[in-house]
Short mmCIF file of C-alpha atoms in Angstrom, two decimals:
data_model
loop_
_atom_site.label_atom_id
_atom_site.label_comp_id
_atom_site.label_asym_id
_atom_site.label_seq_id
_atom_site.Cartn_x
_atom_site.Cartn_y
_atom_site.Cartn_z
CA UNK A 974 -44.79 136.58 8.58
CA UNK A 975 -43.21 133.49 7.51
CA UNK A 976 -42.61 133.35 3.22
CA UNK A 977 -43.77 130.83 0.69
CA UNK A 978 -40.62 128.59 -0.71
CA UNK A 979 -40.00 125.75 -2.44
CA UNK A 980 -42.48 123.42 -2.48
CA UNK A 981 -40.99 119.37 -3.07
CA UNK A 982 -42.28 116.54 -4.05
CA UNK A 983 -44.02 114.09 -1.41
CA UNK A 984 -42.41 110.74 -1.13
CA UNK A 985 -44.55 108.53 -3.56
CA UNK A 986 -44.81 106.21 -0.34
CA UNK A 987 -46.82 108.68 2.35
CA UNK A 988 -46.36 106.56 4.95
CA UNK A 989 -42.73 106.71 4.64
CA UNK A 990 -40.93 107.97 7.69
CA UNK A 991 -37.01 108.73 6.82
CA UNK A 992 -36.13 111.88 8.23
CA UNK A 993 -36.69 115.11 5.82
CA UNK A 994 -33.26 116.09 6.62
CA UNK A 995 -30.73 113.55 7.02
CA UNK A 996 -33.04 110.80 4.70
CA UNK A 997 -31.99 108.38 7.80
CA UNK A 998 -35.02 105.48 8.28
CA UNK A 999 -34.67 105.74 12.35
CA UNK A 1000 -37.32 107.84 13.32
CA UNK A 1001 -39.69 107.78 16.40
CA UNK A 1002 -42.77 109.67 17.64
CA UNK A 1003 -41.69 112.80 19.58
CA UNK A 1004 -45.40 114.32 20.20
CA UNK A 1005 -48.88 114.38 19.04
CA UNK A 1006 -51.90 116.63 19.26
CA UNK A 1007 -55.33 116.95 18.16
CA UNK A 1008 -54.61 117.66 14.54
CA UNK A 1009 -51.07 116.49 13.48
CA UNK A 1010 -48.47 113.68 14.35
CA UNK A 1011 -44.26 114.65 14.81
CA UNK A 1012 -41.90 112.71 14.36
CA UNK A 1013 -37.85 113.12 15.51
CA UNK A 1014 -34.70 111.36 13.96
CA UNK A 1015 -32.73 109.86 15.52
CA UNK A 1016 -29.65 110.98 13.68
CA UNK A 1017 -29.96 114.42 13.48
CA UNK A 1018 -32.98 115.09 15.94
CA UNK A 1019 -34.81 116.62 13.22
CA UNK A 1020 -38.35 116.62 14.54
CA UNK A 1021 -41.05 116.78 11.22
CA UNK A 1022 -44.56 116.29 10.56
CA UNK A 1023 -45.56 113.03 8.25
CA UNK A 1024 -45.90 113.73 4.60
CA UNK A 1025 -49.32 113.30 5.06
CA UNK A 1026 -50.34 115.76 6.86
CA UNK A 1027 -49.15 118.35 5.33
CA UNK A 1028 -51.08 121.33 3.76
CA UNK A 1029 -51.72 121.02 0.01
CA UNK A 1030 -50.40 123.82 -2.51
CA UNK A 1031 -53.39 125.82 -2.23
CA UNK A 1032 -53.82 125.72 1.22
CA UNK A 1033 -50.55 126.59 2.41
CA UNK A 1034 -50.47 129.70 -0.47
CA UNK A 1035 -53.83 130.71 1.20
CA UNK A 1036 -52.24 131.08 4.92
CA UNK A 1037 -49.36 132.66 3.35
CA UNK A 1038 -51.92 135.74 1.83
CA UNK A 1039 -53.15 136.58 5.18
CA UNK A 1040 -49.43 138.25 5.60
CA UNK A 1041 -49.16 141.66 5.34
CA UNK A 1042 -45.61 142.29 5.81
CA UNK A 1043 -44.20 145.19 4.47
CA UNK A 1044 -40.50 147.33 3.97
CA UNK A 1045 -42.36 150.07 5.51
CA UNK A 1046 -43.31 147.90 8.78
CA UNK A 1047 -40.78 149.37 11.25
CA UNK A 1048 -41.48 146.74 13.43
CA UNK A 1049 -40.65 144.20 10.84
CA UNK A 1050 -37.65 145.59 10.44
CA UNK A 1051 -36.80 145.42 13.89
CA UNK A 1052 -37.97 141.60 13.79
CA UNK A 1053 -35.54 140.76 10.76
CA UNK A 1054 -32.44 142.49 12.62
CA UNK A 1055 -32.15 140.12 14.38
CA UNK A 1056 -30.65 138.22 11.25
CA UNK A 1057 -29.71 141.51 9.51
CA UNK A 1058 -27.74 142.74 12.02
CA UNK A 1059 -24.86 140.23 12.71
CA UNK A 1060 -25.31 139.36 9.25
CA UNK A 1061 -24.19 142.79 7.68
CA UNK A 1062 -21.46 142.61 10.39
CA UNK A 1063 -20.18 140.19 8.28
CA UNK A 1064 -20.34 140.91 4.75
CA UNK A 1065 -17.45 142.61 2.39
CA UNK A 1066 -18.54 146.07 0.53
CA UNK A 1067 -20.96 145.39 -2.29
CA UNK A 1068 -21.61 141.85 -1.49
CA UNK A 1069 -23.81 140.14 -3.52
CA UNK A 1070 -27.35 137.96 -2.13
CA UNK A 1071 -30.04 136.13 -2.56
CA UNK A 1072 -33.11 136.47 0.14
CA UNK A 1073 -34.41 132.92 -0.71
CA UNK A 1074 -38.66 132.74 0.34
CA UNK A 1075 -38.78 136.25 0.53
CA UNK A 1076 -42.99 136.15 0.56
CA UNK A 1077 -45.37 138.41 -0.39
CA UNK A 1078 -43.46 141.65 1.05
CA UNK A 1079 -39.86 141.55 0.48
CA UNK A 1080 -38.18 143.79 2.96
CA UNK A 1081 -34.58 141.98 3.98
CA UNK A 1082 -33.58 142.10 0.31
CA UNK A 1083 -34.54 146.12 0.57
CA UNK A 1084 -32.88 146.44 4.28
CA UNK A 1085 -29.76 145.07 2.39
CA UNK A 1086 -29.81 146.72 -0.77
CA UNK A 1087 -30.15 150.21 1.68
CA UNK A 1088 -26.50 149.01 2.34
CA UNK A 1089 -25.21 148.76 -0.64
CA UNK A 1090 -25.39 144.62 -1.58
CA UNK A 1091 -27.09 143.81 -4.52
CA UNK A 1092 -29.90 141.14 -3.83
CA UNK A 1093 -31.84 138.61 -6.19
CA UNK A 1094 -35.27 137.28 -4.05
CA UNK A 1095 -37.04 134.50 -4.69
CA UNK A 1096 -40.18 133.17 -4.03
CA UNK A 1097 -42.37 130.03 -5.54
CA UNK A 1098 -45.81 131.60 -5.10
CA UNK A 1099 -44.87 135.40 -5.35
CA UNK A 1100 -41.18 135.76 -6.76
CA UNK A 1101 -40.88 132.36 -8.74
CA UNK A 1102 -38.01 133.15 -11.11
CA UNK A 1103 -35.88 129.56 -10.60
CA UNK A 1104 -32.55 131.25 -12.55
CA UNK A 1105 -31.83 133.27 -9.60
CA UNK A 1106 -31.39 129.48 -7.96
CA UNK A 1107 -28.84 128.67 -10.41
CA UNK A 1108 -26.81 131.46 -9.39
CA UNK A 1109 -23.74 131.81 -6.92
CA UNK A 1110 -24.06 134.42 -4.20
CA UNK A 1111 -21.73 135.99 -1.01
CA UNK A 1112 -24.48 135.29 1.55
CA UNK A 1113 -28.21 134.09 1.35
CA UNK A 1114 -30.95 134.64 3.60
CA UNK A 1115 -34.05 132.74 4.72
CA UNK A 1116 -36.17 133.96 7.54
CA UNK A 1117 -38.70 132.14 8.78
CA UNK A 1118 -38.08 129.32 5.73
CA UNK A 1119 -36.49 126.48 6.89
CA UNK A 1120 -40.15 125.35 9.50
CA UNK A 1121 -41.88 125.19 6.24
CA UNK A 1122 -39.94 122.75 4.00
CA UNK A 1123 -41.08 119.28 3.11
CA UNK A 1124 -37.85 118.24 2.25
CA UNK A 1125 -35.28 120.58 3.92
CA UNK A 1126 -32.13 118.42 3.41
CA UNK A 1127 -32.40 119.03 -0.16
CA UNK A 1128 -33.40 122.91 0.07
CA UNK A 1129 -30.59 123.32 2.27
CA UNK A 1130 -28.01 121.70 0.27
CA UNK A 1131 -28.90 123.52 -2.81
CA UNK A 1132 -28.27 126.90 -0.74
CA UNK A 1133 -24.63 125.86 0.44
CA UNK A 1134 -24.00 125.13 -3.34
CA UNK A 1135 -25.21 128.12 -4.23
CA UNK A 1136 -22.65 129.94 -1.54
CA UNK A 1137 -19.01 131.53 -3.30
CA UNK A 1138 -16.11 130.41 -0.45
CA UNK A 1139 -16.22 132.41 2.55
CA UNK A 1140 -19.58 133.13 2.07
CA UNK A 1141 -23.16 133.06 4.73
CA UNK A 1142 -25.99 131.55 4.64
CA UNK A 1143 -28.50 132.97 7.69
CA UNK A 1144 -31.17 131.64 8.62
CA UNK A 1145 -33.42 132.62 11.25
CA UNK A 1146 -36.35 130.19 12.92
CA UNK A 1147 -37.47 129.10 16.55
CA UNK A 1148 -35.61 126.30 17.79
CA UNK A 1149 -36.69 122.87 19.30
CA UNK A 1150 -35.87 122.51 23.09
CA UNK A 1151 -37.24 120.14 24.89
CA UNK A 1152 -40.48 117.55 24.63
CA UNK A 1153 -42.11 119.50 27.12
CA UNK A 1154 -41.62 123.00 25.64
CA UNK A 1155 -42.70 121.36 22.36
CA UNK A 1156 -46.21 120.19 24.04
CA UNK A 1157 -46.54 124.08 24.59
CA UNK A 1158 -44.95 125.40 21.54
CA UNK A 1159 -46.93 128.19 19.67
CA UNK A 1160 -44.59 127.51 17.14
CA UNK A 1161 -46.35 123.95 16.43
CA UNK A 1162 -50.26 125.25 16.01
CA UNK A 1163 -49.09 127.38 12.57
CA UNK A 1164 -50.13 124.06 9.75
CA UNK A 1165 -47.86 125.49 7.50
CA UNK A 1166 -44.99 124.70 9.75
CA UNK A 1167 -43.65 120.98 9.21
CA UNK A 1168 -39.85 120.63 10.09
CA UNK A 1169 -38.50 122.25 13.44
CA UNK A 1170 -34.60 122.19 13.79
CA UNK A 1171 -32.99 122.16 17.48
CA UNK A 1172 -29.46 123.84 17.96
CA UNK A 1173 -28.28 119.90 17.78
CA UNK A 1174 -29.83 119.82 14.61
CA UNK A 1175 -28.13 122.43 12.77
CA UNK A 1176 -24.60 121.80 14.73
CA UNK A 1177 -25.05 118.18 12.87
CA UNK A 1178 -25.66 119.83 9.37
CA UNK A 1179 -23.09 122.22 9.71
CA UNK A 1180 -20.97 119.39 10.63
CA UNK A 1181 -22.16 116.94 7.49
CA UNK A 1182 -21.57 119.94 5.00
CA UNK A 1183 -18.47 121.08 6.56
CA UNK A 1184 -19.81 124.59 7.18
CA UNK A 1185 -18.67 126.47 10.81
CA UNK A 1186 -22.11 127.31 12.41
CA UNK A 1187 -22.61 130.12 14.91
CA UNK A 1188 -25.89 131.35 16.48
CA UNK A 1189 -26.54 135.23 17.22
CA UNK A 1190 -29.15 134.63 18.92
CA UNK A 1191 -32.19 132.26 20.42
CA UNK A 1192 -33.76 132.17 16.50
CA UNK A 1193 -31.31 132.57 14.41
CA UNK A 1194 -28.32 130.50 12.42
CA UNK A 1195 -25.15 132.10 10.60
CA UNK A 1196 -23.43 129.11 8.76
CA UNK A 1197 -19.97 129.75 7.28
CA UNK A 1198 -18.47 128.28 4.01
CA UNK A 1199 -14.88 128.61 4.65
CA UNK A 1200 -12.20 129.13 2.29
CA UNK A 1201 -10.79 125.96 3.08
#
């Protein structure tokens, strides 16, 4: 399910641990298990996995090929309404967006076009065309994205550039609760995924970027760029 992205650069210094997100240097272990080591900030409670242990190139394109999601998977569908839904709600008559990691099956970008927005997608490993990041769009989407970034301060920055005023950037991914739900996470045992946001998390980005954040539901994000 989850798409390929962006992939950034590893800090020259793998043993580095400044948060992904905020680039702060206070950082502290938050849990371990048999195959990888997290980390939380303790600015914006980011919790990541090290540099280190993260997937190489190859590796993380290889898990992404066992997907087989498709614009003709009603289920899907109903999986990506959860973002598409209050999304649409949203969005002015011919809008225009970008579904950013839109994987191997692009299906929001169709789900949207179906309503009459245009949509650009990209993709690094199956939609790489970078001039659609150079663009300016009404909303963006990224489901299932934001887990898999190595540096998602950066990512996410670039998107709220990339947003006209007024517009939405959604995002949808499982959030961070507690410690103990984290021990038991099913979210964690995917090695692709590397950066888990809480609902602290995004309320401090929204706050930094001086976005309005709302969340539709338990997995997903609507951030606002206001007019003002």
């Amino acid at each position: 399910m989850p798409p390929s992205l962006i992939r950034n650069d590893k800090p020259e210094n793998t043993m580095m641990r400044c948060c992904p997100l905020c680039v702060e240097p206070t950082t502290a272990p938050y849990h371990r298990d048999r195959r990888r080591d997290y980390y939380q900030c303790a600015t914006c409670k980011l919790v990541f996995v090290p540099p280190e242990q993260h997937l190489s190139a190859a590796a993380e394109k290889a898990e992404y090929d066992k997907h087989q999601n498709s614009p003709h998977d009603t289920g899907y569908r109903r999986f990506l309404g959860r973002l598409f839904t209050p999304l649409l709600a949203k969005l002015e008559p011919n809008a225009r967006g970008l579904d950013f990691g839109s994987g191997p099956g692009p299906t929001l970008s169709v789900m949207f076009a179906e309503q009459g927005h245009s949509m650009a997608i990209y993709d690094l490993f199956y939609a790489p065309d970078a001039s659609v990041l150079t663009q300016i769009y009404d909303f963006i989407t990224a489901t299932e994205v934001v887990e898999h970034l190595a540096q998602p301060g950066k990512v996410l920055t670039q998107l709220a550039a990339q947003l006209s005023p007024g517009g939405y950037l959604g995002l949808m991914t499982k959030r961070v609760t507690s410690p103990e739900a984290f021990a038991r996470w099913h979210y964690i045992s995917d090695p692709t995924h590397i950066s888990f946001f809480s609902e602290e998390t995004f309320r401090w980005w929204a706050q930094k970027n001086s976005l309005v954040v709302e969340f539709p539901g338990p997995d997903t994000v609507i951030l606002h760029k206001t007019l003002t």
